[in-house]
Structures are given as C-alpha cells and as structure tokens.
Amino acid sequence: IALFSAGGDTSLEWAPKFAQAGTTVVDNSSAWRMDPTKKLVVPEINASVLTKDDKIIANPNCSTIQLVMALNPLHKKYKMKRVVVSTYQSVSGTGVKAVKQLENEIAGIEGEMAYPYPIGRNALPHCDVFLENGYTKEEMKLAREPQKIMDDRTFSVSATAVRIPTAGGHSESVNVEFENDFDLTEVR
C-alpha cells in the first residue's frame, strides 16, 4: 500500500506505475477523484465498493469528507434535494507559504504572498483557482464529490469556499432541503 499526498502531477505520473507493480495506491490529491474509472472513497460510507482489483483509490477533499459524513445518513433517511454549503477554511489548506504569509502579516513583516490579497484580518472567497463557470476548483469539488461518493446525482450541491486567517481547522455551514418530512431533533 502506498499513500500519495504529493500533488496531482506526481500522482498522475507515479500512481499508475505503482499500481502496475501491484501496489494499492490511496491518493490524496485531486488527480483521480472525478475519474470515472477510479473509486472515490470515504470508508465509513462506501468502502464496500472497493475490490481487490482497485489499485488506485481516490481520497476526497477534506471538506467533502466531513460534509458527507453528516449528509449520508440524513440522505438515506430523508432524501436530500438540495444542499447549500459554505466552508471557512484555514490557510494551512493552501500550504506552508500561506501559513507563513499569515504569520508575517500578524508580525507586521512584509514577505512572500501566497494570496493576491492580505489574509490577516480578512476572509477571501478564493480557495483554489476560479473556473470559467465562476466557481473555484474547491467549490466544484464540494459540488461534485458528494454525488460520486454517495453514488447519487439526484440532489444538487451549491458551494462557496472562503479562506480565513487561522492556521488550522476548517468549518462548514450547511443548509439541506429534504424531499421527505424530517424531525429536527433527530437531524441534530
């Protein structure tokens, strides 16, 4: 078993080579997540889809994992129609350069910028690059990955991803519309 977390380009180059040699690769990059020939797995939800022939297994985005862990049992019971999620993600999600930018700004030191704007005392709705549709890659991951993991495209997901000036920890605000009546106490 090989755990890959070195970025998409590295995974695209090396995961097939490891797989061909008989090694099972669990990949943490976005390289294989939406590939229709690869499984996107959160073990608590869909580990049963794996077979011994799956040699490259995609690991979802970190914000997707915590989202589907909450949504999956609710979807099974009440059937989701629509999910609106807003994430508030720490600078550590961008990497060490972003953490250093925040530390420098707090200390009043000018330095290399990971973001096009200051992050200290700021919130940037700019997690990853913007796509032609106006959403960022991060937002599109949050919109598409839950459907693949749960093997259900009958519900929609609209996402907003915001980078916040903390060194660690992501949070989410989630609004769910169900098809069936629900008990709010049970949902909580």
Short mmCIF file of N, CA and C in Angstrom, two decimals, residues 8-146:
data_model
loop_
_atom_site.label_atom_id
_atom_site.label_comp_id
_atom_site.label_asym_id
_atom_site.label_seq_id
_atom_site.Cartn_x
_atom_site.Cartn_y
_atom_site.Cartn_z
N GLY A 8 -1.22 16.53 -7.56
CA GLY A 8 -1.84 15.86 -8.69
C GLY A 8 -0.88 15.42 -9.78
N ASP A 9 0.08 16.26 -10.13
CA ASP A 9 1.02 15.89 -11.19
C ASP A 9 1.84 14.67 -10.81
N THR A 10 2.29 14.64 -9.56
CA THR A 10 3.06 13.48 -9.07
C THR A 10 2.20 12.23 -9.09
N SER A 11 0.95 12.36 -8.65
CA SER A 11 0.04 11.21 -8.64
C SER A 11 -0.25 10.70 -10.05
N LEU A 12 -0.48 11.62 -10.96
CA LEU A 12 -0.76 11.21 -12.34
C LEU A 12 0.42 10.46 -12.95
N GLU A 13 1.63 10.87 -12.59
CA GLU A 13 2.81 10.21 -13.14
C GLU A 13 3.10 8.87 -12.45
N TRP A 14 3.04 8.84 -11.12
CA TRP A 14 3.54 7.69 -10.37
C TRP A 14 2.50 6.67 -9.94
N ALA A 15 1.27 7.08 -9.69
CA ALA A 15 0.26 6.11 -9.23
C ALA A 15 0.07 4.96 -10.22
N PRO A 16 -0.03 5.22 -11.52
CA PRO A 16 -0.18 4.09 -12.46
C PRO A 16 1.02 3.14 -12.43
N LYS A 17 2.21 3.67 -12.23
CA LYS A 17 3.41 2.83 -12.17
C LYS A 17 3.37 1.92 -10.93
N PHE A 18 2.98 2.50 -9.79
CA PHE A 18 2.86 1.72 -8.56
C PHE A 18 1.76 0.66 -8.72
N ALA A 19 0.64 1.07 -9.29
CA ALA A 19 -0.49 0.15 -9.49
C ALA A 19 -0.09 -1.01 -10.40
N GLN A 20 0.62 -0.69 -11.45
CA GLN A 20 1.05 -1.72 -12.39
C GLN A 20 1.98 -2.73 -11.72
N ALA A 21 2.73 -2.27 -10.71
CA ALA A 21 3.63 -3.16 -9.97
C ALA A 21 2.90 -3.94 -8.88
N GLY A 22 1.56 -3.71 -8.77
CA GLY A 22 0.77 -4.46 -7.79
C GLY A 22 0.53 -3.76 -6.47
N THR A 23 0.97 -2.52 -6.36
CA THR A 23 0.77 -1.75 -5.14
C THR A 23 -0.58 -1.04 -5.19
N THR A 24 -1.30 -1.08 -4.10
CA THR A 24 -2.55 -0.31 -3.99
C THR A 24 -2.19 1.10 -3.56
N VAL A 25 -2.62 2.09 -4.34
CA VAL A 25 -2.34 3.49 -4.07
C VAL A 25 -3.61 4.16 -3.54
N VAL A 26 -3.48 4.80 -2.39
CA VAL A 26 -4.55 5.66 -1.87
C VAL A 26 -4.04 7.08 -2.08
N ASP A 27 -4.73 7.81 -2.97
CA ASP A 27 -4.23 9.11 -3.41
C ASP A 27 -5.03 10.25 -2.81
N ASN A 28 -4.31 11.18 -2.17
CA ASN A 28 -4.93 12.33 -1.50
C ASN A 28 -5.04 13.56 -2.40
N SER A 29 -4.53 13.50 -3.60
CA SER A 29 -4.63 14.66 -4.50
C SER A 29 -5.99 14.64 -5.21
N SER A 30 -6.21 15.66 -6.01
CA SER A 30 -7.47 15.71 -6.79
C SER A 30 -7.34 14.99 -8.13
N ALA A 31 -6.18 14.39 -8.41
CA ALA A 31 -5.90 13.82 -9.72
C ALA A 31 -6.92 12.78 -10.17
N TRP A 32 -7.37 11.92 -9.28
CA TRP A 32 -8.21 10.78 -9.68
C TRP A 32 -9.64 10.90 -9.18
N ARG A 33 -9.96 11.92 -8.42
CA ARG A 33 -11.26 11.99 -7.73
C ARG A 33 -12.46 11.87 -8.65
N MET A 34 -12.44 12.56 -9.76
CA MET A 34 -13.60 12.53 -10.65
C MET A 34 -13.38 11.63 -11.87
N ASP A 35 -12.31 10.90 -11.89
CA ASP A 35 -12.06 9.93 -12.95
C ASP A 35 -13.11 8.83 -12.84
N PRO A 36 -13.90 8.60 -13.88
CA PRO A 36 -14.98 7.60 -13.78
C PRO A 36 -14.47 6.16 -13.59
N THR A 37 -13.19 5.94 -13.85
CA THR A 37 -12.65 4.58 -13.69
C THR A 37 -12.06 4.34 -12.30
N LYS A 38 -12.05 5.39 -11.45
CA LYS A 38 -11.49 5.27 -10.10
C LYS A 38 -12.58 5.49 -9.05
N LYS A 39 -12.45 4.79 -7.95
CA LYS A 39 -13.41 4.93 -6.85
C LYS A 39 -12.97 6.08 -5.94
N LEU A 40 -13.94 6.85 -5.50
CA LEU A 40 -13.74 7.96 -4.56
C LEU A 40 -14.34 7.49 -3.25
N VAL A 41 -13.50 7.27 -2.24
CA VAL A 41 -13.94 6.51 -1.08
C VAL A 41 -13.79 7.26 0.24
N VAL A 42 -14.86 7.23 1.01
CA VAL A 42 -14.85 7.55 2.44
C VAL A 42 -15.24 6.24 3.10
N PRO A 43 -14.31 5.56 3.78
CA PRO A 43 -14.55 4.20 4.25
C PRO A 43 -15.86 4.00 5.02
N GLU A 44 -16.23 4.95 5.85
CA GLU A 44 -17.46 4.82 6.64
C GLU A 44 -18.72 4.85 5.78
N ILE A 45 -18.59 5.31 4.55
CA ILE A 45 -19.76 5.45 3.68
C ILE A 45 -19.77 4.42 2.55
N ASN A 46 -18.65 4.28 1.84
CA ASN A 46 -18.71 3.46 0.63
C ASN A 46 -17.52 2.53 0.43
N ALA A 47 -16.90 2.09 1.50
CA ALA A 47 -15.78 1.15 1.36
C ALA A 47 -16.20 -0.13 0.65
N SER A 48 -17.48 -0.47 0.73
CA SER A 48 -17.98 -1.71 0.12
C SER A 48 -17.84 -1.72 -1.41
N VAL A 49 -17.61 -0.56 -2.03
CA VAL A 49 -17.47 -0.53 -3.49
C VAL A 49 -16.09 -1.02 -3.94
N LEU A 50 -15.15 -1.10 -3.01
CA LEU A 50 -13.78 -1.49 -3.37
C LEU A 50 -13.67 -2.99 -3.62
N THR A 51 -12.81 -3.31 -4.57
CA THR A 51 -12.48 -4.70 -4.85
C THR A 51 -10.96 -4.84 -4.83
N LYS A 52 -10.49 -6.06 -4.85
CA LYS A 52 -9.04 -6.28 -4.86
C LYS A 52 -8.40 -5.75 -6.14
N ASP A 53 -9.19 -5.52 -7.17
CA ASP A 53 -8.68 -5.01 -8.44
C ASP A 53 -8.49 -3.49 -8.44
N ASP A 54 -9.02 -2.81 -7.43
CA ASP A 54 -8.86 -1.35 -7.35
C ASP A 54 -7.46 -1.04 -6.85
N LYS A 55 -6.61 -0.59 -7.75
CA LYS A 55 -5.22 -0.32 -7.39
C LYS A 55 -4.93 1.16 -7.20
N ILE A 56 -5.83 2.02 -7.67
CA ILE A 56 -5.73 3.46 -7.40
C ILE A 56 -7.06 3.88 -6.80
N ILE A 57 -7.02 4.29 -5.55
CA ILE A 57 -8.22 4.70 -4.82
C ILE A 57 -8.09 6.18 -4.51
N ALA A 58 -9.09 6.94 -4.89
CA ALA A 58 -9.06 8.39 -4.65
C ALA A 58 -9.62 8.71 -3.27
N ASN A 59 -8.95 9.64 -2.61
CA ASN A 59 -9.38 10.16 -1.32
C ASN A 59 -10.02 11.53 -1.57
N PRO A 60 -11.23 11.77 -1.03
CA PRO A 60 -11.90 13.05 -1.30
C PRO A 60 -11.20 14.26 -0.67
N ASN A 61 -11.63 15.41 -1.10
CA ASN A 61 -11.24 16.67 -0.50
C ASN A 61 -11.60 16.65 0.98
N CYS A 62 -10.78 17.27 1.81
CA CYS A 62 -11.00 17.25 3.27
C CYS A 62 -12.36 17.84 3.64
N SER A 63 -12.78 18.89 2.99
CA SER A 63 -14.08 19.49 3.29
C SER A 63 -15.23 18.59 2.85
N THR A 64 -15.04 17.84 1.79
CA THR A 64 -16.05 16.89 1.34
C THR A 64 -16.24 15.77 2.35
N ILE A 65 -15.15 15.27 2.91
CA ILE A 65 -15.24 14.15 3.85
C ILE A 65 -16.13 14.51 5.04
N GLN A 66 -15.87 15.63 5.69
CA GLN A 66 -16.69 15.98 6.85
C GLN A 66 -18.13 16.27 6.43
N LEU A 67 -18.34 16.77 5.23
CA LEU A 67 -19.68 17.04 4.74
C LEU A 67 -20.47 15.75 4.54
N VAL A 68 -19.90 14.78 3.81
CA VAL A 68 -20.65 13.56 3.53
C VAL A 68 -20.84 12.69 4.76
N MET A 69 -19.95 12.80 5.73
CA MET A 69 -20.14 12.04 6.97
C MET A 69 -21.44 12.48 7.67
N ALA A 70 -21.77 13.75 7.57
CA ALA A 70 -23.02 14.24 8.16
C ALA A 70 -24.20 14.01 7.23
N LEU A 71 -24.01 14.19 5.93
CA LEU A 71 -25.13 14.12 4.99
C LEU A 71 -25.59 12.70 4.66
N ASN A 72 -24.70 11.76 4.59
CA ASN A 72 -25.06 10.42 4.12
C ASN A 72 -26.20 9.78 4.93
N PRO A 73 -26.14 9.75 6.27
CA PRO A 73 -27.25 9.15 7.00
C PRO A 73 -28.55 9.95 6.85
N LEU A 74 -28.43 11.27 6.71
CA LEU A 74 -29.62 12.10 6.52
C LEU A 74 -30.25 11.83 5.15
N HIS A 75 -29.42 11.66 4.15
CA HIS A 75 -29.92 11.38 2.80
C HIS A 75 -30.63 10.03 2.77
N LYS A 76 -30.07 9.05 3.43
CA LYS A 76 -30.69 7.73 3.45
C LYS A 76 -32.08 7.78 4.09
N LYS A 77 -32.23 8.61 5.11
CA LYS A 77 -33.50 8.65 5.84
C LYS A 77 -34.51 9.63 5.22
N TYR A 78 -34.04 10.80 4.77
CA TYR A 78 -34.97 11.86 4.36
C TYR A 78 -34.88 12.23 2.88
N LYS A 79 -33.93 11.73 2.14
CA LYS A 79 -33.69 12.02 0.72
C LYS A 79 -33.47 13.52 0.47
N MET A 80 -32.23 13.88 0.27
CA MET A 80 -31.88 15.27 0.02
C MET A 80 -32.29 15.70 -1.38
N LYS A 81 -32.73 16.97 -1.48
CA LYS A 81 -33.00 17.59 -2.78
C LYS A 81 -31.87 18.56 -3.12
N ARG A 82 -31.49 19.34 -2.11
CA ARG A 82 -30.56 20.44 -2.36
C ARG A 82 -29.72 20.69 -1.12
N VAL A 83 -28.43 20.94 -1.35
CA VAL A 83 -27.50 21.25 -0.27
C VAL A 83 -26.81 22.57 -0.63
N VAL A 84 -26.79 23.49 0.31
CA VAL A 84 -26.04 24.73 0.16
C VAL A 84 -24.99 24.72 1.27
N VAL A 85 -23.73 24.70 0.87
CA VAL A 85 -22.65 24.62 1.85
C VAL A 85 -21.69 25.79 1.66
N SER A 86 -21.30 26.38 2.78
CA SER A 86 -20.26 27.40 2.79
C SER A 86 -19.16 26.90 3.70
N THR A 87 -17.94 26.88 3.20
CA THR A 87 -16.82 26.42 4.01
C THR A 87 -15.96 27.61 4.38
N TYR A 88 -15.36 27.50 5.55
CA TYR A 88 -14.45 28.52 6.06
C TYR A 88 -13.16 27.76 6.38
N GLN A 89 -12.18 27.89 5.48
CA GLN A 89 -11.01 27.03 5.51
C GLN A 89 -9.75 27.78 5.90
N SER A 90 -8.98 27.16 6.78
CA SER A 90 -7.75 27.77 7.27
C SER A 90 -6.70 27.89 6.17
N VAL A 91 -5.74 28.76 6.39
CA VAL A 91 -4.68 28.97 5.41
C VAL A 91 -3.81 27.73 5.24
N SER A 92 -3.81 26.84 6.22
CA SER A 92 -2.99 25.63 6.09
C SER A 92 -3.43 24.77 4.91
N GLY A 93 -4.69 24.93 4.47
CA GLY A 93 -5.17 24.21 3.31
C GLY A 93 -4.46 24.62 2.03
N THR A 94 -3.88 25.80 2.01
CA THR A 94 -3.13 26.27 0.86
C THR A 94 -1.68 25.78 0.93
N GLY A 95 -1.17 25.62 2.13
CA GLY A 95 0.20 25.14 2.30
C GLY A 95 1.05 26.06 3.16
N VAL A 96 2.31 25.67 3.29
CA VAL A 96 3.23 26.36 4.20
C VAL A 96 3.44 27.82 3.81
N LYS A 97 3.44 28.12 2.52
CA LYS A 97 3.63 29.50 2.05
C LYS A 97 2.51 30.40 2.58
N ALA A 98 1.29 29.88 2.62
CA ALA A 98 0.15 30.68 3.11
C ALA A 98 0.21 30.86 4.63
N VAL A 99 0.63 29.82 5.33
CA VAL A 99 0.78 29.93 6.79
C VAL A 99 1.83 31.00 7.10
N LYS A 100 2.93 30.98 6.35
CA LYS A 100 3.99 31.98 6.55
C LYS A 100 3.47 33.38 6.23
N GLN A 101 2.65 33.52 5.19
CA GLN A 101 2.09 34.84 4.87
C GLN A 101 1.28 35.35 6.06
N LEU A 102 0.42 34.50 6.63
CA LEU A 102 -0.39 34.92 7.77
C LEU A 102 0.50 35.29 8.96
N GLU A 103 1.50 34.46 9.25
CA GLU A 103 2.40 34.75 10.38
C GLU A 103 3.12 36.08 10.16
N ASN A 104 3.60 36.31 8.93
CA ASN A 104 4.28 37.58 8.62
C ASN A 104 3.34 38.76 8.81
N GLU A 105 2.11 38.64 8.33
CA GLU A 105 1.16 39.75 8.45
C GLU A 105 0.85 40.04 9.91
N ILE A 106 0.70 39.02 10.72
CA ILE A 106 0.44 39.21 12.16
C ILE A 106 1.62 39.92 12.81
N ALA A 107 2.84 39.57 12.39
CA ALA A 107 4.05 40.16 12.96
C ALA A 107 4.43 41.50 12.32
N GLY A 108 3.66 41.92 11.30
CA GLY A 108 3.96 43.18 10.62
C GLY A 108 5.16 43.10 9.69
N ILE A 109 5.46 41.92 9.20
CA ILE A 109 6.60 41.72 8.31
C ILE A 109 6.10 41.56 6.87
N GLU A 110 6.71 42.32 5.95
CA GLU A 110 6.39 42.13 4.54
C GLU A 110 7.14 40.91 4.04
N GLY A 111 6.45 40.07 3.28
CA GLY A 111 7.10 38.86 2.78
C GLY A 111 6.39 38.33 1.56
N GLU A 112 6.75 37.12 1.18
CA GLU A 112 6.16 36.48 0.02
C GLU A 112 4.67 36.26 0.25
N MET A 113 3.88 36.48 -0.79
CA MET A 113 2.43 36.36 -0.71
C MET A 113 1.95 35.08 -1.38
N ALA A 114 1.18 34.29 -0.65
CA ALA A 114 0.54 33.10 -1.23
C ALA A 114 -0.77 33.47 -1.90
N TYR A 115 -1.37 34.55 -1.42
CA TYR A 115 -2.65 35.01 -1.93
C TYR A 115 -2.47 36.37 -2.59
N PRO A 116 -3.39 36.74 -3.49
CA PRO A 116 -3.27 38.04 -4.15
C PRO A 116 -3.59 39.22 -3.23
N TYR A 117 -4.13 38.92 -2.04
CA TYR A 117 -4.51 39.95 -1.07
C TYR A 117 -4.04 39.53 0.31
N PRO A 118 -3.96 40.47 1.25
CA PRO A 118 -3.64 40.08 2.62
C PRO A 118 -4.70 39.12 3.17
N ILE A 119 -4.27 38.15 3.98
CA ILE A 119 -5.20 37.20 4.60
C ILE A 119 -5.45 37.57 6.06
N GLY A 120 -4.48 38.20 6.72
CA GLY A 120 -4.67 38.61 8.11
C GLY A 120 -5.83 39.57 8.22
N ARG A 121 -6.72 39.32 9.18
CA ARG A 121 -7.92 40.14 9.39
C ARG A 121 -8.77 40.23 8.12
N ASN A 122 -8.80 39.15 7.37
CA ASN A 122 -9.50 39.15 6.10
C ASN A 122 -10.14 37.78 5.87
N ALA A 123 -11.06 37.72 4.98
CA ALA A 123 -11.65 36.46 4.53
C ALA A 123 -11.70 36.54 3.01
N LEU A 124 -11.10 35.56 2.35
CA LEU A 124 -11.00 35.59 0.90
C LEU A 124 -11.86 34.47 0.30
N PRO A 125 -12.88 34.82 -0.48
CA PRO A 125 -13.67 33.80 -1.15
C PRO A 125 -12.93 33.29 -2.39
N HIS A 126 -11.75 32.71 -2.14
CA HIS A 126 -10.83 32.38 -3.21
C HIS A 126 -10.00 31.17 -2.80
N CYS A 127 -10.67 30.02 -2.65
CA CYS A 127 -9.96 28.77 -2.37
C CYS A 127 -9.70 28.08 -3.69
N ASP A 128 -8.47 28.07 -4.12
CA ASP A 128 -8.05 27.50 -5.39
C ASP A 128 -8.35 28.49 -6.52
N VAL A 129 -8.21 28.05 -7.75
CA VAL A 129 -8.36 28.95 -8.90
C VAL A 129 -9.81 29.02 -9.36
N PHE A 130 -10.17 30.15 -9.95
CA PHE A 130 -11.51 30.31 -10.50
C PHE A 130 -11.61 29.61 -11.85
N LEU A 131 -12.75 29.01 -12.09
CA LEU A 131 -13.02 28.32 -13.34
C LEU A 131 -13.90 29.19 -14.23
N GLU A 132 -14.12 28.76 -15.45
CA GLU A 132 -14.93 29.53 -16.40
C GLU A 132 -16.36 29.75 -15.90
N ASN A 133 -16.88 28.83 -15.08
CA ASN A 133 -18.26 28.95 -14.60
C ASN A 133 -18.40 29.91 -13.41
N GLY A 134 -17.29 30.53 -12.98
CA GLY A 134 -17.33 31.49 -11.88
C GLY A 134 -17.08 30.88 -10.52
N TYR A 135 -17.12 29.56 -10.41
CA TYR A 135 -16.81 28.88 -9.16
C TYR A 135 -15.31 28.56 -9.12
N THR A 136 -14.81 28.31 -7.91
CA THR A 136 -13.42 27.87 -7.79
C THR A 136 -13.37 26.35 -7.89
N LYS A 137 -12.17 25.82 -8.12
CA LYS A 137 -11.99 24.37 -8.16
C LYS A 137 -12.44 23.75 -6.84
N GLU A 138 -12.16 24.41 -5.73
CA GLU A 138 -12.57 23.90 -4.41
C GLU A 138 -14.09 23.79 -4.31
N GLU A 139 -14.77 24.80 -4.80
CA GLU A 139 -16.24 24.79 -4.77
C GLU A 139 -16.80 23.68 -5.64
N MET A 140 -16.19 23.45 -6.78
CA MET A 140 -16.66 22.39 -7.67
C MET A 140 -16.41 21.00 -7.07
N LYS A 141 -15.31 20.85 -6.32
CA LYS A 141 -15.07 19.58 -5.62
C LYS A 141 -16.21 19.31 -4.64
N LEU A 142 -16.58 20.34 -3.89
CA LEU A 142 -17.66 20.21 -2.91
C LEU A 142 -19.00 19.92 -3.58
N ALA A 143 -19.17 20.39 -4.79
CA ALA A 143 -20.43 20.17 -5.51
C ALA A 143 -20.51 18.78 -6.13
N ARG A 144 -19.39 18.27 -6.63
CA ARG A 144 -19.41 17.01 -7.39
C ARG A 144 -19.06 15.76 -6.57
N GLU A 145 -18.11 15.90 -5.66
CA GLU A 145 -17.63 14.72 -4.94
C GLU A 145 -18.71 14.02 -4.10
N PRO A 146 -19.58 14.74 -3.38
CA PRO A 146 -20.61 14.02 -2.59
C PRO A 146 -21.49 13.12 -3.46
#
